[in-house]
Amino acid sequence: MTKKLLASAALLSVLAGAGLAETPPLEQKERYKVGFAQMESNNPWRIAETKSFHDTAESCNWDLIATDAAGSAAKQVADVDSMIAQGIDVLFLPPREEKPLIPAVMKAQAAGIPVFLVDRSVDPDVAKPGEHFVAFLGSDFIDQGERAADWLIENFEGDQGIIVELEGTTGSSPANDRKQGFDERIAQDDRFQIVASQTGDFARDLGRQVMETLLQAHPDVNVVYAHNDEMAIGAIQALELAGRKPGEDVTIVSIDGTRDALQAIIDGKMGVTVESSPFFGPLACEVMGKYAAGEEIPGWVQVEDRIFTADNAAEHIDEAY
Ligand code: AHR
């Protein structure tokens, strides 16, 4: 890994030195060979995102090569290598973590392949839109965290909120930013205290296990903030096993908008989930077409997110995934 990071730093300086730090053009043609290097498929969000790319492929004239890195950043880098060798015209990449995927971005760029980051980004101090990749298509994760905190501040009825935070994948852009947005906003209300903040890797089972452990250390917890719905559902399972009543004696706030989360809201177990849409296929098609036509693409093509609560969850559950 260290060797790989050194190699990426070397590659970056070669690119900068050779004046290659601008994004390659995309030829306009009938069909494109498109790479989509998915990071994992262990939750409904990832499965819905991959399906969205497959569903878009025919209407957008793509020959789609989609891979699954099974939760390994190293495999995701190798998958991109293989796509470059197969001669893709364009790469859509959701980087599992902010730093380890930078070499993959740089390599595709050096091979003349325009790269679009989807749903997650890379370290902005090292790789920049308009230079090393065309654009980031995705949500404002800081805003998502702030909106989760705002809902809690407005709706929490107790005197003191003892919060457990379940973080997403360590080193990933949504985990970093959702934490920043929530923690900074909640610090402004002295009713609340975050007593523990630990990663559950965006996974249901790990979220459940971490919650079980944290419940023993902090039996007085009455708020759970999960960086995604899968971990929130895992936390609900752990709380119920411990005899607690999510929605009554523990307020659950989360992010994504999955079907299970909307059902938990309808059932009164979860308070809110801030939307983070996985349906990137149509947007990817549109932005790629504009880029091929020579239109200027903003460095961040921002996705607008809704918010789901008891007021509207039933209305939206049929469109959820
Ligand atoms: O990058 C977006 C996040 O990744 C989603 O919120 C999460 O559920 C997924 O794994």
mmCIF file of C-alpha atoms and ligand atoms in Angstrom:
data_model
loop_
_atom_site.group_PDB
_atom_site.id
_atom_site.type_symbol
_atom_site.label_atom_id
_atom_site.label_comp_id
_atom_site.label_asym_id
_atom_site.label_seq_id
_atom_site.Cartn_x
_atom_site.Cartn_y
_atom_site.Cartn_z
ATOM 1 C CA MET A 1 0.000 0.000 0.000
ATOM 2 C CA THR A 2 2.767 2.447 0.972
ATOM 3 C CA LYS A 3 4.564 1.611 -2.259
ATOM 4 C CA LYS A 4 1.339 2.229 -4.163
ATOM 5 C CA LEU A 5 0.816 5.607 -2.478
ATOM 6 C CA LEU A 6 4.390 6.588 -3.309
ATOM 7 C CA ALA A 7 3.829 5.506 -6.895
ATOM 8 C CA SER A 8 0.664 7.610 -7.054
ATOM 9 C CA ALA A 9 2.483 10.655 -5.693
ATOM 10 C CA ALA A 10 5.188 10.118 -8.309
ATOM 11 C CA LEU A 11 2.582 9.706 -11.045
ATOM 12 C CA LEU A 12 0.872 12.910 -9.930
ATOM 13 C CA SER A 13 4.071 14.921 -10.122
ATOM 14 C CA VAL A 14 4.878 13.434 -13.562
ATOM 15 C CA LEU A 15 1.408 14.425 -14.785
ATOM 16 C CA ALA A 16 1.709 17.922 -13.399
ATOM 17 C CA GLY A 17 5.255 18.278 -14.791
ATOM 18 C CA ALA A 18 4.223 17.063 -18.224
ATOM 19 C CA GLY A 19 1.371 19.557 -18.306
ATOM 20 C CA LEU A 20 -1.202 16.753 -18.582
ATOM 21 C CA ALA A 21 -3.298 17.991 -15.668
ATOM 22 C CA GLU A 22 -6.395 18.733 -17.694
ATOM 23 C CA THR A 23 -9.206 16.369 -18.518
ATOM 24 C CA PRO A 24 -9.130 14.454 -21.832
ATOM 25 C CA PRO A 25 -11.839 15.272 -24.401
ATOM 26 C CA LEU A 26 -14.567 12.745 -25.233
ATOM 27 C CA GLU A 27 -15.237 12.047 -28.887
ATOM 28 C CA GLN A 28 -18.898 12.232 -30.034
ATOM 29 C CA LYS A 29 -19.945 8.825 -31.337
ATOM 30 C CA GLU A 30 -22.896 6.426 -31.675
ATOM 31 C CA ARG A 31 -21.942 3.993 -28.891
ATOM 32 C CA TYR A 32 -19.552 4.256 -25.983
ATOM 33 C CA LYS A 33 -17.694 1.659 -24.002
ATOM 34 C CA VAL A 34 -18.413 2.811 -20.444
ATOM 35 C CA GLY A 35 -16.763 1.625 -17.238
ATOM 36 C CA PHE A 36 -18.578 1.658 -13.902
ATOM 37 C CA ALA A 37 -16.346 0.403 -11.081
ATOM 38 C CA GLN A 38 -18.679 -0.246 -8.140
ATOM 39 C CA MET A 39 -17.097 -0.563 -4.667
ATOM 40 C CA GLU A 40 -19.359 -3.220 -3.103
ATOM 41 C CA SER A 41 -22.834 -4.711 -3.381
ATOM 42 C CA ASN A 42 -23.636 -5.500 0.237
ATOM 43 C CA ASN A 43 -26.524 -3.081 0.685
ATOM 44 C CA PRO A 44 -29.656 -1.877 -1.152
ATOM 45 C CA TRP A 45 -28.130 1.526 -1.898
ATOM 46 C CA ARG A 46 -25.195 0.050 -3.860
ATOM 47 C CA ILE A 47 -27.445 -2.455 -5.627
ATOM 48 C CA ALA A 48 -29.829 0.342 -6.669
ATOM 49 C CA GLU A 49 -26.937 2.445 -7.964
ATOM 50 C CA THR A 50 -25.501 -0.388 -10.073
ATOM 51 C CA LYS A 51 -28.995 -1.180 -11.404
ATOM 52 C CA SER A 52 -29.430 2.465 -12.344
ATOM 53 C CA PHE A 53 -26.295 2.249 -14.552
ATOM 54 C CA HIS A 54 -27.474 -1.021 -16.143
ATOM 55 C CA ASP A 55 -30.962 0.437 -16.727
ATOM 56 C CA THR A 56 -29.435 3.494 -18.407
ATOM 57 C CA ALA A 57 -27.021 1.561 -20.641
ATOM 58 C CA GLU A 58 -29.426 0.747 -23.492
ATOM 59 C CA SER A 59 -31.118 4.140 -23.724
ATOM 60 C CA CYS A 60 -27.757 5.926 -23.588
ATOM 61 C CA ASN A 61 -26.040 3.632 -26.129
ATOM 62 C CA TRP A 62 -23.476 2.291 -23.688
ATOM 63 C CA ASP A 63 -21.632 -0.989 -23.791
ATOM 64 C CA LEU A 64 -21.346 -1.096 -20.017
ATOM 65 C CA ILE A 65 -18.525 -2.825 -18.165
ATOM 66 C CA ALA A 66 -19.577 -2.934 -14.506
ATOM 67 C CA THR A 67 -17.400 -4.440 -11.775
ATOM 68 C CA ASP A 68 -17.814 -5.042 -8.047
ATOM 69 C CA ALA A 69 -14.804 -4.514 -5.775
ATOM 70 C CA ALA A 70 -16.486 -6.378 -2.884
ATOM 71 C CA GLY A 71 -15.528 -3.750 -0.322
ATOM 72 C CA SER A 72 -11.831 -3.575 -1.229
ATOM 73 C CA ALA A 73 -10.284 -0.291 -2.362
ATOM 74 C CA ALA A 74 -7.317 -2.269 -3.760
ATOM 75 C CA LYS A 75 -9.663 -4.369 -5.914
ATOM 76 C CA GLN A 76 -11.458 -1.232 -7.071
ATOM 77 C CA VAL A 77 -8.085 0.138 -8.270
ATOM 78 C CA ALA A 78 -7.381 -3.185 -10.035
ATOM 79 C CA ASP A 79 -10.860 -3.126 -11.624
ATOM 80 C CA VAL A 80 -10.131 0.315 -13.081
ATOM 81 C CA ASP A 81 -6.788 -0.987 -14.412
ATOM 82 C CA SER A 82 -8.601 -3.794 -16.161
ATOM 83 C CA MET A 83 -11.162 -1.392 -17.663
ATOM 84 C CA ILE A 84 -8.351 0.813 -18.997
ATOM 85 C CA ALA A 85 -6.811 -2.292 -20.609
ATOM 86 C CA GLN A 86 -10.206 -3.110 -22.173
ATOM 87 C CA GLY A 87 -10.270 0.313 -23.857
ATOM 88 C CA ILE A 88 -13.180 2.084 -22.141
ATOM 89 C CA ASP A 89 -14.078 5.534 -23.528
ATOM 90 C CA VAL A 90 -15.180 6.964 -20.188
ATOM 91 C CA LEU A 91 -15.031 5.975 -16.509
ATOM 92 C CA PHE A 92 -17.668 6.467 -13.810
ATOM 93 C CA LEU A 93 -16.105 5.849 -10.420
ATOM 94 C CA PRO A 94 -17.567 5.903 -6.893
ATOM 95 C CA PRO A 95 -14.296 5.915 -4.898
ATOM 96 C CA ARG A 96 -14.730 3.786 -1.771
ATOM 97 C CA GLU A 97 -12.321 5.978 0.184
ATOM 98 C CA GLU A 98 -10.910 9.446 -0.459
ATOM 99 C CA LYS A 99 -7.207 8.612 -0.851
ATOM 100 C CA PRO A 100 -6.582 5.041 -2.108
ATOM 101 C CA LEU A 101 -8.518 5.573 -5.351
ATOM 102 C CA ILE A 102 -6.520 8.605 -6.463
ATOM 103 C CA PRO A 103 -3.979 6.472 -8.417
ATOM 104 C CA ALA A 104 -6.871 4.952 -10.387
ATOM 105 C CA VAL A 105 -8.180 8.414 -11.288
ATOM 106 C CA MET A 106 -4.710 9.523 -12.372
ATOM 107 C CA LYS A 107 -4.078 6.389 -14.424
ATOM 108 C CA ALA A 108 -7.339 6.682 -16.339
ATOM 109 C CA GLN A 109 -6.638 10.345 -16.985
ATOM 110 C CA ALA A 110 -3.098 9.504 -18.202
ATOM 111 C CA ALA A 111 -4.629 6.910 -20.551
ATOM 112 C CA GLY A 112 -6.801 9.656 -22.117
ATOM 113 C CA ILE A 113 -10.030 8.511 -20.449
ATOM 114 C CA PRO A 114 -12.309 11.175 -18.956
ATOM 115 C CA VAL A 115 -13.240 10.300 -15.371
ATOM 116 C CA PHE A 116 -16.462 11.264 -13.591
ATOM 117 C CA LEU A 117 -16.656 10.596 -9.859
ATOM 118 C CA VAL A 118 -20.135 9.513 -8.833
ATOM 119 C CA ASP A 119 -21.689 9.611 -5.348
ATOM 120 C CA ARG A 120 -18.347 9.811 -3.477
ATOM 121 C CA SER A 121 -15.337 12.036 -4.023
ATOM 122 C CA VAL A 122 -11.573 11.895 -3.501
ATOM 123 C CA ASP A 123 -9.243 14.022 -1.394
ATOM 124 C CA PRO A 124 -9.704 17.538 -2.838
ATOM 125 C CA ASP A 125 -6.167 18.538 -1.814
ATOM 126 C CA VAL A 126 -4.702 15.971 -4.206
ATOM 127 C CA ALA A 127 -7.108 15.493 -7.096
ATOM 128 C CA LYS A 128 -9.255 18.307 -8.476
ATOM 129 C CA PRO A 129 -12.247 18.544 -10.801
ATOM 130 C CA GLY A 130 -11.449 20.051 -14.175
ATOM 131 C CA GLU A 131 -7.826 18.930 -13.795
ATOM 132 C CA HIS A 132 -7.618 15.294 -12.709
ATOM 133 C CA PHE A 133 -11.248 14.294 -13.228
ATOM 134 C CA VAL A 134 -14.054 16.036 -15.066
ATOM 135 C CA ALA A 135 -16.560 16.426 -12.246
ATOM 136 C CA PHE A 136 -18.048 14.984 -9.091
ATOM 137 C CA LEU A 137 -21.723 14.043 -9.468
ATOM 138 C CA GLY A 138 -23.277 13.807 -6.026
ATOM 139 C CA SER A 139 -24.883 15.156 -2.896
ATOM 140 C CA ASP A 140 -23.726 17.759 -0.402
ATOM 141 C CA PHE A 141 -22.852 15.391 2.453
ATOM 142 C CA ILE A 142 -22.120 18.209 4.931
ATOM 143 C CA ASP A 143 -25.592 19.591 4.285
ATOM 144 C CA GLN A 144 -27.104 16.120 4.804
ATOM 145 C CA GLY A 145 -25.473 15.916 8.255
ATOM 146 C CA GLU A 146 -26.639 19.434 9.098
ATOM 147 C CA ARG A 147 -30.209 18.642 8.062
ATOM 148 C CA ALA A 148 -30.239 15.495 10.215
ATOM 149 C CA ALA A 149 -29.052 17.630 13.173
ATOM 150 C CA ASP A 150 -31.610 20.376 12.442
ATOM 151 C CA TRP A 151 -34.443 17.838 12.468
ATOM 152 C CA LEU A 152 -33.215 16.475 15.805
ATOM 153 C CA ILE A 153 -32.887 19.954 17.331
ATOM 154 C CA GLU A 154 -36.437 20.817 16.261
ATOM 155 C CA ASN A 155 -38.111 17.523 17.180
ATOM 156 C CA PHE A 156 -36.312 16.170 20.255
ATOM 157 C CA GLU A 157 -38.647 16.437 23.225
ATOM 158 C CA GLY A 158 -36.377 15.476 26.158
ATOM 159 C CA ASP A 159 -34.154 17.718 28.260
ATOM 160 C CA GLN A 160 -30.921 15.921 27.438
ATOM 161 C CA GLY A 161 -29.932 14.082 24.267
ATOM 162 C CA ILE A 162 -27.251 11.411 24.769
ATOM 163 C CA ILE A 163 -26.103 10.632 21.244
ATOM 164 C CA VAL A 164 -24.345 7.610 19.775
ATOM 165 C CA GLU A 165 -23.032 8.274 16.247
ATOM 166 C CA LEU A 166 -22.506 5.382 13.821
ATOM 167 C CA GLU A 167 -20.005 6.523 11.220
ATOM 168 C CA GLY A 168 -19.702 5.315 7.637
ATOM 169 C CA THR A 169 -16.596 3.821 6.030
ATOM 170 C CA THR A 170 -13.487 5.399 7.554
ATOM 171 C CA GLY A 171 -11.768 7.693 5.069
ATOM 172 C CA SER A 172 -14.779 7.980 2.750
ATOM 173 C CA SER A 173 -16.129 11.382 1.738
ATOM 174 C CA PRO A 174 -19.705 10.824 3.027
ATOM 175 C CA ALA A 175 -18.440 9.615 6.427
ATOM 176 C CA ASN A 176 -16.096 12.597 6.782
ATOM 177 C CA ASP A 177 -18.656 15.172 5.682
ATOM 178 C CA ARG A 178 -21.781 13.755 7.347
ATOM 179 C CA LYS A 179 -19.852 13.732 10.618
ATOM 180 C CA GLN A 180 -18.640 17.285 10.169
ATOM 181 C CA GLY A 181 -22.088 18.646 9.252
ATOM 182 C CA PHE A 182 -23.925 16.916 12.100
ATOM 183 C CA ASP A 183 -21.309 17.388 14.839
ATOM 184 C CA GLU A 184 -20.811 21.097 14.149
ATOM 185 C CA ARG A 185 -24.530 21.826 14.079
ATOM 186 C CA ILE A 186 -25.388 19.760 17.157
ATOM 187 C CA ALA A 187 -22.569 21.428 19.161
ATOM 188 C CA GLN A 188 -24.600 24.648 18.958
ATOM 189 C CA ASP A 189 -27.344 23.171 21.180
ATOM 190 C CA ASP A 190 -26.143 22.372 24.699
ATOM 191 C CA ARG A 191 -28.967 19.888 25.329
ATOM 192 C CA PHE A 192 -26.976 17.376 23.263
ATOM 193 C CA GLN A 193 -23.826 15.393 23.899
ATOM 194 C CA ILE A 194 -22.191 12.872 21.531
ATOM 195 C CA VAL A 195 -20.892 10.208 23.927
ATOM 196 C CA ALA A 196 -19.528 7.796 21.302
ATOM 197 C CA SER A 197 -18.774 7.928 17.583
ATOM 198 C CA GLN A 198 -17.589 4.753 15.914
ATOM 199 C CA THR A 199 -17.526 3.288 12.419
ATOM 200 C CA GLY A 200 -20.068 0.695 11.292
ATOM 201 C CA ASP A 201 -18.642 0.799 7.721
ATOM 202 C CA PHE A 202 -22.076 1.722 6.260
ATOM 203 C CA ALA A 203 -23.136 -1.905 6.883
ATOM 204 C CA ARG A 204 -26.256 -3.184 8.688
ATOM 205 C CA ASP A 205 -24.621 -6.052 10.517
ATOM 206 C CA LEU A 206 -21.640 -4.039 11.706
ATOM 207 C CA GLY A 207 -23.979 -1.220 12.735
ATOM 208 C CA ARG A 208 -25.892 -3.721 14.870
ATOM 209 C CA GLN A 209 -22.714 -5.126 16.450
ATOM 210 C CA VAL A 210 -21.244 -1.697 17.205
ATOM 211 C CA MET A 211 -24.557 -0.562 18.700
ATOM 212 C CA GLU A 212 -24.679 -3.661 20.918
ATOM 213 C CA THR A 213 -21.215 -2.832 22.291
ATOM 214 C CA LEU A 214 -21.873 0.876 22.699
ATOM 215 C CA LEU A 215 -25.148 0.203 24.489
ATOM 216 C CA GLN A 216 -23.251 -1.598 27.221
ATOM 217 C CA ALA A 217 -20.883 1.334 27.715
ATOM 218 C CA HIS A 218 -23.673 3.939 27.384
ATOM 219 C CA PRO A 219 -26.964 2.423 28.566
ATOM 220 C CA ASP A 220 -28.444 5.936 28.877
ATOM 221 C CA VAL A 221 -28.245 6.628 25.137
ATOM 222 C CA ASN A 222 -31.473 8.157 23.804
ATOM 223 C CA VAL A 223 -30.429 9.312 20.316
ATOM 224 C CA VAL A 224 -28.721 7.407 17.503
ATOM 225 C CA TYR A 225 -27.353 9.292 14.489
ATOM 226 C CA ALA A 226 -26.363 6.820 11.763
ATOM 227 C CA HIS A 227 -24.510 7.963 8.625
ATOM 228 C CA ASN A 228 -26.747 5.659 6.578
ATOM 229 C CA ASP A 229 -29.996 3.725 6.837
ATOM 230 C CA GLU A 230 -28.406 0.281 6.841
ATOM 231 C CA MET A 231 -26.548 1.054 10.084
ATOM 232 C CA ALA A 232 -29.683 2.709 11.503
ATOM 233 C CA ILE A 233 -31.665 -0.491 10.881
ATOM 234 C CA GLY A 234 -28.855 -2.511 12.508
ATOM 235 C CA ALA A 235 -28.977 -0.154 15.507
ATOM 236 C CA ILE A 236 -32.761 -0.572 15.779
ATOM 237 C CA GLN A 237 -32.269 -4.358 15.899
ATOM 238 C CA ALA A 238 -29.646 -4.024 18.668
ATOM 239 C CA LEU A 239 -31.825 -1.639 20.668
ATOM 240 C CA GLU A 240 -34.875 -3.893 20.429
ATOM 241 C CA LEU A 241 -32.810 -6.919 21.488
ATOM 242 C CA ALA A 242 -31.748 -4.933 24.545
ATOM 243 C CA GLY A 243 -35.385 -4.198 25.395
ATOM 244 C CA ARG A 244 -35.331 -0.573 24.239
ATOM 245 C CA LYS A 245 -38.099 1.025 22.162
ATOM 246 C CA PRO A 246 -36.715 2.874 19.129
ATOM 247 C CA GLY A 247 -38.983 5.785 18.280
ATOM 248 C CA GLU A 248 -40.219 5.982 21.871
ATOM 249 C CA ASP A 249 -37.228 6.013 24.207
ATOM 250 C CA VAL A 250 -34.541 6.374 21.506
ATOM 251 C CA THR A 251 -34.746 8.834 18.599
ATOM 252 C CA ILE A 252 -33.163 7.523 15.384
ATOM 253 C CA VAL A 253 -31.906 9.940 12.710
ATOM 254 C CA SER A 254 -30.282 8.750 9.526
ATOM 255 C CA ILE A 255 -29.435 9.353 5.868
ATOM 256 C CA ASP A 256 -30.323 7.673 2.518
ATOM 257 C CA GLY A 257 -34.074 6.977 2.114
ATOM 258 C CA THR A 258 -34.143 3.198 1.648
ATOM 259 C CA ARG A 259 -37.367 1.208 1.680
ATOM 260 C CA ASP A 260 -36.550 -0.320 5.096
ATOM 261 C CA ALA A 261 -35.916 3.125 6.550
ATOM 262 C CA LEU A 262 -39.184 4.537 5.202
ATOM 263 C CA GLN A 263 -40.980 1.496 6.628
ATOM 264 C CA ALA A 264 -39.274 2.094 9.999
ATOM 265 C CA ILE A 265 -40.523 5.699 9.910
ATOM 266 C CA ILE A 266 -44.065 4.510 9.072
ATOM 267 C CA ASP A 267 -43.795 2.009 11.959
ATOM 268 C CA GLY A 268 -42.774 4.842 14.300
ATOM 269 C CA LYS A 269 -39.279 3.461 14.967
ATOM 270 C CA MET A 270 -37.228 6.048 13.062
ATOM 271 C CA GLY A 271 -37.654 9.823 13.120
ATOM 272 C CA VAL A 272 -36.046 11.020 9.908
ATOM 273 C CA THR A 273 -33.902 10.010 6.975
ATOM 274 C CA VAL A 274 -32.311 12.661 4.780
ATOM 275 C CA GLU A 275 -32.305 11.520 1.175
ATOM 276 C CA SER A 276 -29.116 10.517 -0.651
ATOM 277 C CA SER A 277 -30.207 9.206 -4.022
ATOM 278 C CA PRO A 278 -28.433 6.232 -5.650
ATOM 279 C CA PHE A 279 -30.072 6.749 -9.074
ATOM 280 C CA PHE A 280 -27.057 8.149 -10.923
ATOM 281 C CA GLY A 281 -27.427 6.440 -14.319
ATOM 282 C CA PRO A 282 -29.588 9.083 -16.077
ATOM 283 C CA LEU A 283 -27.493 11.964 -14.691
ATOM 284 C CA ALA A 284 -24.292 10.209 -15.799
ATOM 285 C CA CYS A 285 -25.716 9.854 -19.329
ATOM 286 C CA GLU A 286 -26.748 13.514 -19.485
ATOM 287 C CA VAL A 287 -23.483 14.940 -18.168
ATOM 288 C CA MET A 288 -21.357 12.673 -20.367
ATOM 289 C CA GLY A 289 -23.342 13.770 -23.456
ATOM 290 C CA LYS A 290 -22.815 17.418 -22.623
ATOM 291 C CA TYR A 291 -19.103 16.851 -22.083
ATOM 292 C CA ALA A 292 -18.759 15.072 -25.443
ATOM 293 C CA ALA A 293 -20.570 18.022 -27.067
ATOM 294 C CA GLY A 294 -17.920 20.358 -25.654
ATOM 295 C CA GLU A 295 -20.140 22.003 -23.039
ATOM 296 C CA GLU A 296 -18.504 23.235 -19.873
ATOM 297 C CA ILE A 297 -19.233 20.950 -16.929
ATOM 298 C CA PRO A 298 -19.143 22.409 -13.387
ATOM 299 C CA GLY A 299 -16.652 20.666 -11.095
ATOM 300 C CA TRP A 300 -19.534 19.585 -8.849
ATOM 301 C CA VAL A 301 -22.825 18.539 -10.420
ATOM 302 C CA GLN A 302 -24.872 18.690 -7.242
ATOM 303 C CA VAL A 303 -27.805 16.400 -6.545
ATOM 304 C CA GLU A 304 -30.699 17.882 -4.548
ATOM 305 C CA ASP A 305 -31.917 15.751 -1.621
ATOM 306 C CA ARG A 306 -35.350 15.537 -0.036
ATOM 307 C CA ILE A 307 -36.116 14.668 3.573
ATOM 308 C CA PHE A 308 -38.403 11.820 4.701
ATOM 309 C CA THR A 309 -40.338 11.928 7.984
ATOM 310 C CA ALA A 310 -43.668 10.645 9.340
ATOM 311 C CA ASP A 311 -45.301 13.395 7.252
ATOM 312 C CA ASN A 312 -44.362 11.919 3.855
ATOM 313 C CA ALA A 313 -42.758 8.443 4.224
ATOM 314 C CA ALA A 314 -45.929 6.576 3.189
ATOM 315 C CA GLU A 315 -46.232 8.756 0.096
ATOM 316 C CA HIS A 316 -42.704 7.838 -1.066
ATOM 317 C CA ILE A 317 -42.245 4.219 -0.002
ATOM 318 C CA ASP A 318 -43.328 2.821 -3.378
ATOM 319 C CA GLU A 319 -40.494 4.618 -5.164
ATOM 320 C CA ALA A 320 -37.909 3.509 -2.570
ATOM 321 C CA TYR A 321 -35.359 0.714 -3.084
HETATM 322 O O1 AHR B 1 -21.725 7.253 -0.934
HETATM 323 C C1 AHR B 1 -23.031 7.233 -0.507
HETATM 324 C C2 AHR B 1 -23.223 6.293 0.643
HETATM 325 O O2 AHR B 1 -22.648 5.040 0.359
HETATM 326 C C3 AHR B 1 -24.632 5.947 0.997
HETATM 327 O O3 AHR B 1 -25.214 6.824 1.869
HETATM 328 C C4 AHR B 1 -24.425 4.641 1.647
HETATM 329 O O4 AHR B 1 -25.583 3.996 2.029
HETATM 330 C C5 AHR B 1 -23.556 4.007 0.670
HETATM 331 O O5 AHR B 1 -22.933 2.827 0.989
#
